[in-house]
């Protein structure tokens, strides 16, 4: 168990009892963090929940319903540990108008491009029709290339590749549910906590390695241009959290590590947060603009020098602040509540043993019936092991 004492020194002006309490809390937090890192049951349960949630959300079926996933947000779905459906999400008026104008421009460009492609296609067809039919070139000898490959081989590769792409899409979607790879607007009271600013030694809080906070001015065109750019680069840096909040109100709720120098700057403001601490800030955004144009390259270089741009996404097990055991407790309480109201019948696994009250799938060692054989190791596993040993003896 490693206890990190370098994060924050204990205030020497505190009483000895308060200092001992802080040391005890740190030791307890370190022990719990170490135990959770090696908790195989919690990790397996978390993977099962993520997989089942993704499968049910993608239309893959499954009766599991995650209580942590909140639907109907302004941007889609999000985890309850990161978003409040009543306060988070949305766009301020100038940004919404800029997005609508940008979408209209993109639609017009797509229509123009489609008409150009169609015109070129028609011209190409006319050229081919005017060619002589005596052309001696005949590509019928290459028809064998269009034949099917070895039976079963291509389908196996396609199935494997499709599974890899689906798994990658599920992971990206899970990251977006927790605020990675996207740029979201948060409530002023939650914008700094969502970015991991400040830490709580009493609890093992998941803290992103790098975060970008834009304290916007709702009437500033500079804020609009910066937000549009941050939304574009957010998908590139999946290990960084990008959030924005209204400037004055958000600063009032910022209570972190005592680094208050940035709070005196002008708005709008861009903050770079690394591991819970503000490492750089730019007040007024003057360095990012030449006249009225945003210098995108300057913004990205500034964030890169601050060390908050992380391309590698965090592990799926380290992004949710709600522990699997907390979710299991919530589901159990809701299930008991429904059972008490008579609105839900409890599902039980039939193990074949009379008087057993366990509801989950299990086996009784030494009890053989229609539902189980009562063996720790099946006969098939024993025979397979004997065949392998016999084969190794023959080879030797």
XYZ file of C-alpha atoms in Angstrom:
396
model
C 0.000 0.000 0.000
C 1.479 3.310 -1.120
C 0.448 6.496 0.671
C 1.191 9.637 -1.326
C 2.122 12.389 1.128
C 3.370 14.768 -1.557
C -0.064 15.905 -2.731
C -0.855 18.208 0.163
C 0.980 18.828 3.423
C -0.918 18.809 6.688
C -1.521 22.253 8.094
C 0.846 22.595 11.092
C -1.528 25.007 12.803
C -4.136 22.270 13.298
C -4.528 20.477 16.590
C -2.799 17.139 16.998
C -6.117 15.285 16.963
C -7.063 16.863 13.619
C -3.662 15.987 12.154
C -4.027 12.363 13.301
C -7.496 12.252 11.733
C -6.134 13.474 8.386
C -3.342 10.875 8.504
C -5.861 8.141 9.340
C -8.103 9.173 6.451
C -5.155 9.104 4.067
C -4.129 5.634 5.182
C -7.692 4.365 4.904
C -8.052 5.871 1.425
C -4.759 4.272 0.316
C -5.814 0.844 1.626
C -9.237 1.056 -0.060
C -7.651 2.180 -3.338
C -5.240 -0.760 -3.269
C -7.989 -3.257 -2.473
C -10.228 -1.907 -5.239
C -7.402 -2.098 -7.752
C -7.134 -5.846 -7.093
C -10.856 -6.542 -6.642
C -11.482 -9.063 -9.416
C -15.163 -9.415 -8.577
C -15.799 -5.673 -8.906
C -13.859 -5.528 -12.178
C -15.782 -8.457 -13.652
C -19.083 -6.959 -12.516
C -18.159 -3.589 -14.028
C -17.252 -5.184 -17.373
C -20.507 -7.152 -17.368
C -22.551 -4.040 -16.684
C -20.775 -2.024 -19.368
C -21.238 -4.801 -21.922
C -24.894 -5.382 -21.094
C -25.645 -1.661 -21.050
C -23.995 -1.167 -24.426
C -25.737 -4.200 -25.891
C -29.170 -3.094 -24.755
C -28.558 0.505 -25.884
C -27.431 -0.622 -29.306
C -30.492 -2.730 -29.888
C -28.698 -5.988 -29.183
C -31.326 -7.120 -26.749
C -30.857 -8.195 -23.170
C -33.070 -7.596 -20.170
C -30.407 -5.713 -18.194
C -31.112 -2.036 -17.660
C -28.437 0.230 -16.220
C -29.613 2.557 -13.476
C -26.592 4.811 -14.024
C -27.297 5.717 -17.642
C -29.458 8.816 -18.073
C -31.321 9.173 -21.362
C -33.034 12.200 -22.880
C -30.247 14.720 -22.320
C -29.810 17.554 -24.799
C -26.780 15.752 -26.262
C -28.107 12.181 -25.968
C -27.204 9.876 -23.080
C -24.760 10.201 -20.204
C -23.738 8.514 -16.972
C -25.334 9.706 -13.768
C -21.902 10.118 -12.175
C -21.060 12.928 -14.628
C -24.319 14.560 -15.707
C -27.439 15.917 -14.087
C -30.380 15.665 -16.529
C -32.006 18.743 -15.036
C -29.064 21.163 -15.260
C -26.309 19.931 -17.604
C -26.130 20.139 -21.376
C -27.459 22.594 -23.916
C -25.864 25.580 -25.657
C -25.981 29.285 -24.951
C -27.813 31.442 -27.480
C -24.885 32.677 -29.570
C -23.359 29.200 -29.805
C -26.665 27.617 -30.819
C -27.112 30.211 -33.574
C -23.554 29.644 -34.817
C -24.104 25.874 -34.942
C -27.344 26.302 -36.892
C -25.603 28.569 -39.397
C -22.714 26.121 -39.722
C -25.072 23.202 -40.341
C -26.929 25.154 -43.013
C -23.623 25.949 -44.753
C -22.554 22.286 -44.602
C -25.870 21.145 -46.083
C -25.503 23.610 -48.959
C -21.941 22.401 -49.611
C -23.108 18.783 -49.619
C -25.809 19.552 -52.163
C -23.318 21.356 -54.409
C -20.814 18.506 -54.147
C -23.524 15.944 -54.908
C -24.584 17.832 -58.035
C -20.957 18.090 -59.220
C -20.390 14.369 -58.686
C -23.584 13.519 -60.560
C -22.590 15.780 -63.447
C -19.127 14.201 -63.699
C -20.676 10.742 -63.611
C -23.009 11.587 -66.493
C -20.159 13.007 -68.540
C -18.099 9.878 -67.919
C -20.980 7.649 -69.026
C -21.361 9.650 -72.239
C -17.655 9.292 -73.005
C -17.830 5.511 -72.546
C -20.881 5.285 -74.786
C -19.036 7.086 -77.603
C -16.097 4.686 -77.529
C -15.699 2.182 -80.346
C -17.189 -1.216 -79.717
C -14.193 -2.849 -81.498
C -12.017 -2.339 -78.465
C -9.908 -5.441 -78.266
C -9.350 -5.174 -74.544
C -11.410 -7.770 -72.764
C -11.234 -8.174 -69.022
C -13.160 -11.410 -68.861
C -9.941 -13.232 -67.988
C -9.954 -11.482 -64.620
C -13.429 -12.653 -63.656
C -11.923 -15.242 -61.356
C -10.896 -12.404 -59.025
C -14.569 -11.739 -58.363
C -15.194 -15.317 -57.321
C -15.710 -16.187 -53.691
C -12.676 -16.886 -51.579
C -12.033 -20.058 -49.689
C -15.338 -21.143 -48.105
C -15.590 -19.942 -44.523
C -12.280 -18.072 -44.554
C -13.518 -14.629 -45.567
C -16.594 -14.888 -43.387
C -14.403 -15.708 -40.379
C -12.203 -12.667 -40.966
C -15.231 -10.464 -41.565
C -16.865 -11.659 -38.353
C -13.686 -11.028 -36.363
C -13.177 -7.588 -37.871
C -16.816 -6.680 -37.333
C -16.543 -7.710 -33.680
C -13.421 -5.553 -33.248
C -15.128 -2.522 -34.788
C -18.231 -3.021 -32.642
C -16.095 -3.295 -29.510
C -14.219 -0.111 -30.454
C -17.503 1.711 -31.085
C -18.864 0.561 -27.712
C -15.752 1.804 -25.928
C -15.898 5.201 -27.610
C -19.588 5.488 -26.754
C -18.873 4.580 -23.131
C -16.156 7.233 -22.973
C -18.566 9.829 -24.365
C -21.120 8.878 -21.726
C -18.516 9.915 -19.131
C -17.428 13.170 -20.799
C -14.360 11.999 -22.751
C -14.017 12.879 -26.422
C -16.762 15.514 -26.252
C -17.138 19.151 -25.208
C -20.132 19.620 -22.890
C -21.759 22.556 -21.152
C -22.152 21.987 -17.422
C -24.021 23.695 -14.610
C -21.846 26.305 -12.844
C -21.980 24.292 -9.659
C -20.689 21.159 -11.383
C -18.298 22.336 -14.086
C -15.140 22.222 -11.937
C -15.967 18.918 -10.251
C -16.650 17.380 -13.686
C -13.155 18.415 -14.775
C -11.607 16.908 -11.641
C -10.605 20.235 -10.106
C -9.883 19.688 -6.419
C -9.726 16.314 -4.729
C -11.447 14.673 -1.791
C -9.093 12.661 0.399
C -12.025 10.943 2.085
C -13.081 9.232 -1.140
C -11.305 7.566 -4.052
C -12.522 9.969 -6.729
C -11.770 9.234 -10.367
C -9.711 12.199 -11.553
C -8.938 12.740 -15.266
C -5.293 13.249 -16.191
C -6.061 16.360 -18.210
C -9.039 18.690 -18.502
C -9.872 21.874 -20.386
C -12.355 24.343 -18.872
C -13.773 27.233 -20.862
C -15.420 29.877 -18.691
C -17.411 31.515 -21.438
C -19.046 34.885 -21.814
C -22.504 34.291 -23.299
C -22.300 37.540 -25.302
C -18.735 37.186 -26.601
C -18.042 36.053 -30.195
C -14.643 34.847 -28.991
C -16.299 32.292 -26.737
C -18.368 31.026 -29.658
C -15.324 30.572 -31.902
C -13.372 28.826 -29.137
C -16.226 26.461 -28.267
C -16.669 25.438 -31.899
C -12.966 24.647 -32.108
C -12.899 22.714 -28.820
C -15.795 20.574 -29.998
C -13.773 19.643 -33.090
C -10.575 18.628 -31.281
C -12.325 16.870 -28.385
C -12.774 13.708 -30.467
C -9.014 13.680 -31.171
C -7.953 13.665 -27.505
C -10.032 10.906 -25.904
C -8.081 11.073 -22.638
C -8.953 14.726 -21.981
C -12.186 16.138 -20.620
C -13.492 19.294 -22.304
C -16.165 21.248 -20.396
C -17.539 24.756 -20.421
C -19.544 26.818 -17.960
C -20.788 30.364 -17.651
C -17.893 32.364 -16.276
C -19.003 34.456 -13.289
C -21.305 31.861 -11.750
C -18.794 29.022 -12.207
C -15.991 30.891 -10.450
C -18.209 31.364 -7.390
C -18.437 27.571 -6.987
C -14.728 26.891 -7.650
C -13.259 25.624 -4.391
C -10.166 23.546 -4.938
C -6.519 23.550 -3.892
C -6.133 27.171 -2.853
C -4.700 28.337 -6.191
C -6.917 31.398 -6.525
C -4.682 33.589 -8.692
C -6.539 32.689 -11.896
C -9.872 33.785 -10.420
C -8.877 37.442 -10.761
C -8.563 37.269 -14.565
C -10.936 38.657 -17.147
C -13.625 36.631 -18.887
C -13.843 34.684 -21.101
C -11.080 32.446 -19.782
C -9.497 29.129 -20.737
C -8.143 26.902 -17.964
C -5.833 23.884 -18.244
C -6.314 21.423 -15.369
C -3.882 18.567 -14.825
C -4.584 15.954 -12.139
C -6.947 18.241 -10.250
C -4.836 21.428 -10.328
C -4.930 24.499 -12.566
C -1.550 24.548 -14.315
C -2.214 27.315 -16.866
C -4.884 29.846 -17.714
C -5.490 32.537 -20.315
C -7.731 35.441 -19.335
C -9.507 37.339 -22.072
C -8.313 34.956 -24.830
C -6.250 37.773 -26.357
C -3.336 35.449 -27.178
C -5.574 33.156 -29.242
C -7.024 35.747 -31.630
C -5.632 37.892 -34.403
C -8.225 40.639 -34.841
C -11.451 38.562 -34.917
C -10.048 35.238 -36.157
C -9.211 32.332 -33.852
C -5.672 30.962 -34.234
C -6.474 27.273 -33.811
C -2.841 26.191 -33.965
C -1.933 28.551 -31.105
C -4.704 27.146 -28.904
C -3.641 23.551 -29.471
C 0.025 24.340 -28.840
C -0.855 26.200 -25.640
C -2.862 23.242 -24.340
C -0.123 20.824 -25.378
C 2.538 22.780 -23.497
C 0.268 22.720 -20.438
C 0.282 18.917 -20.642
C -3.484 18.416 -20.687
C -3.923 16.933 -24.181
C -4.060 13.138 -23.777
C -4.797 10.980 -26.806
C -4.849 7.631 -24.967
C -8.278 7.069 -23.395
C -8.482 5.868 -19.796
C -9.436 2.331 -18.927
C -13.143 1.545 -18.933
C -12.832 0.490 -15.290
C -11.457 3.910 -14.266
C -13.940 6.355 -15.791
C -17.083 5.883 -13.715
C -17.254 7.435 -10.268
C -20.039 5.100 -9.187
C -18.548 1.872 -7.895
C -20.127 -1.443 -9.014
C -21.013 -2.315 -5.424
C -22.896 0.991 -5.075
C -24.888 0.241 -8.212
C -25.620 -3.275 -6.980
C -26.873 -1.865 -3.671
C -29.124 0.627 -5.488
C -30.553 -2.072 -7.744
C -31.162 -4.347 -4.763
C -32.963 -1.576 -2.857
C -35.139 -0.768 -5.879
C -35.856 -4.448 -6.377
C -36.886 -4.894 -2.738
C -39.064 -1.793 -2.997
C -40.872 -3.225 -6.017
C -41.243 -6.575 -4.294
C -42.802 -4.860 -1.300
C -45.314 -3.092 -3.547
C -46.185 -6.309 -5.307
C -45.197 -4.919 -8.701
C -42.379 -7.377 -9.377
C -41.985 -11.108 -8.961
C -38.595 -12.213 -7.745
C -36.697 -14.380 -10.202
C -34.931 -17.360 -8.677
C -32.432 -19.761 -10.174
C -33.591 -23.351 -9.830
C -30.595 -25.306 -8.637
C -32.654 -28.429 -7.865
C -31.934 -28.360 -4.120
C -34.993 -28.103 -1.915
C -34.997 -25.187 0.519
C -32.200 -23.226 -1.248
C -32.902 -19.453 -1.145
C -30.137 -18.231 -3.455
C -31.515 -16.258 -6.406
C -28.357 -16.169 -8.574
C -26.878 -18.983 -10.682
C -24.816 -21.359 -8.545
C -23.956 -25.022 -7.928
C -23.803 -27.187 -4.817
C -20.617 -29.229 -4.586
C -21.327 -32.903 -3.930
C -25.026 -32.678 -4.825
C -25.979 -34.388 -8.079
C -29.411 -33.779 -9.566
C -31.030 -32.809 -12.843
C -29.696 -29.243 -12.750
C -26.077 -29.959 -11.760
C -23.555 -32.767 -11.479
C -22.038 -31.667 -8.166
C -18.449 -31.872 -9.393
C -15.805 -29.180 -9.205
C -14.116 -30.611 -12.305
C -16.260 -32.175 -15.024
C -15.508 -35.506 -16.659
C -14.860 -33.786 -19.984
C -12.117 -31.650 -18.403
C -10.489 -34.725 -16.832
C -10.560 -36.672 -20.105
C -9.184 -33.699 -22.028
C -6.314 -33.344 -19.533
C -5.529 -37.091 -19.755
C -5.498 -36.953 -23.554
C -3.143 -33.989 -23.471
C -0.756 -35.781 -21.085
C -0.843 -38.926 -23.228
C -0.139 -36.906 -26.361
C 2.823 -35.152 -24.697
C 4.253 -38.539 -23.649
C 3.989 -39.826 -27.204
C 5.706 -36.749 -28.618
C 8.530 -37.003 -26.068
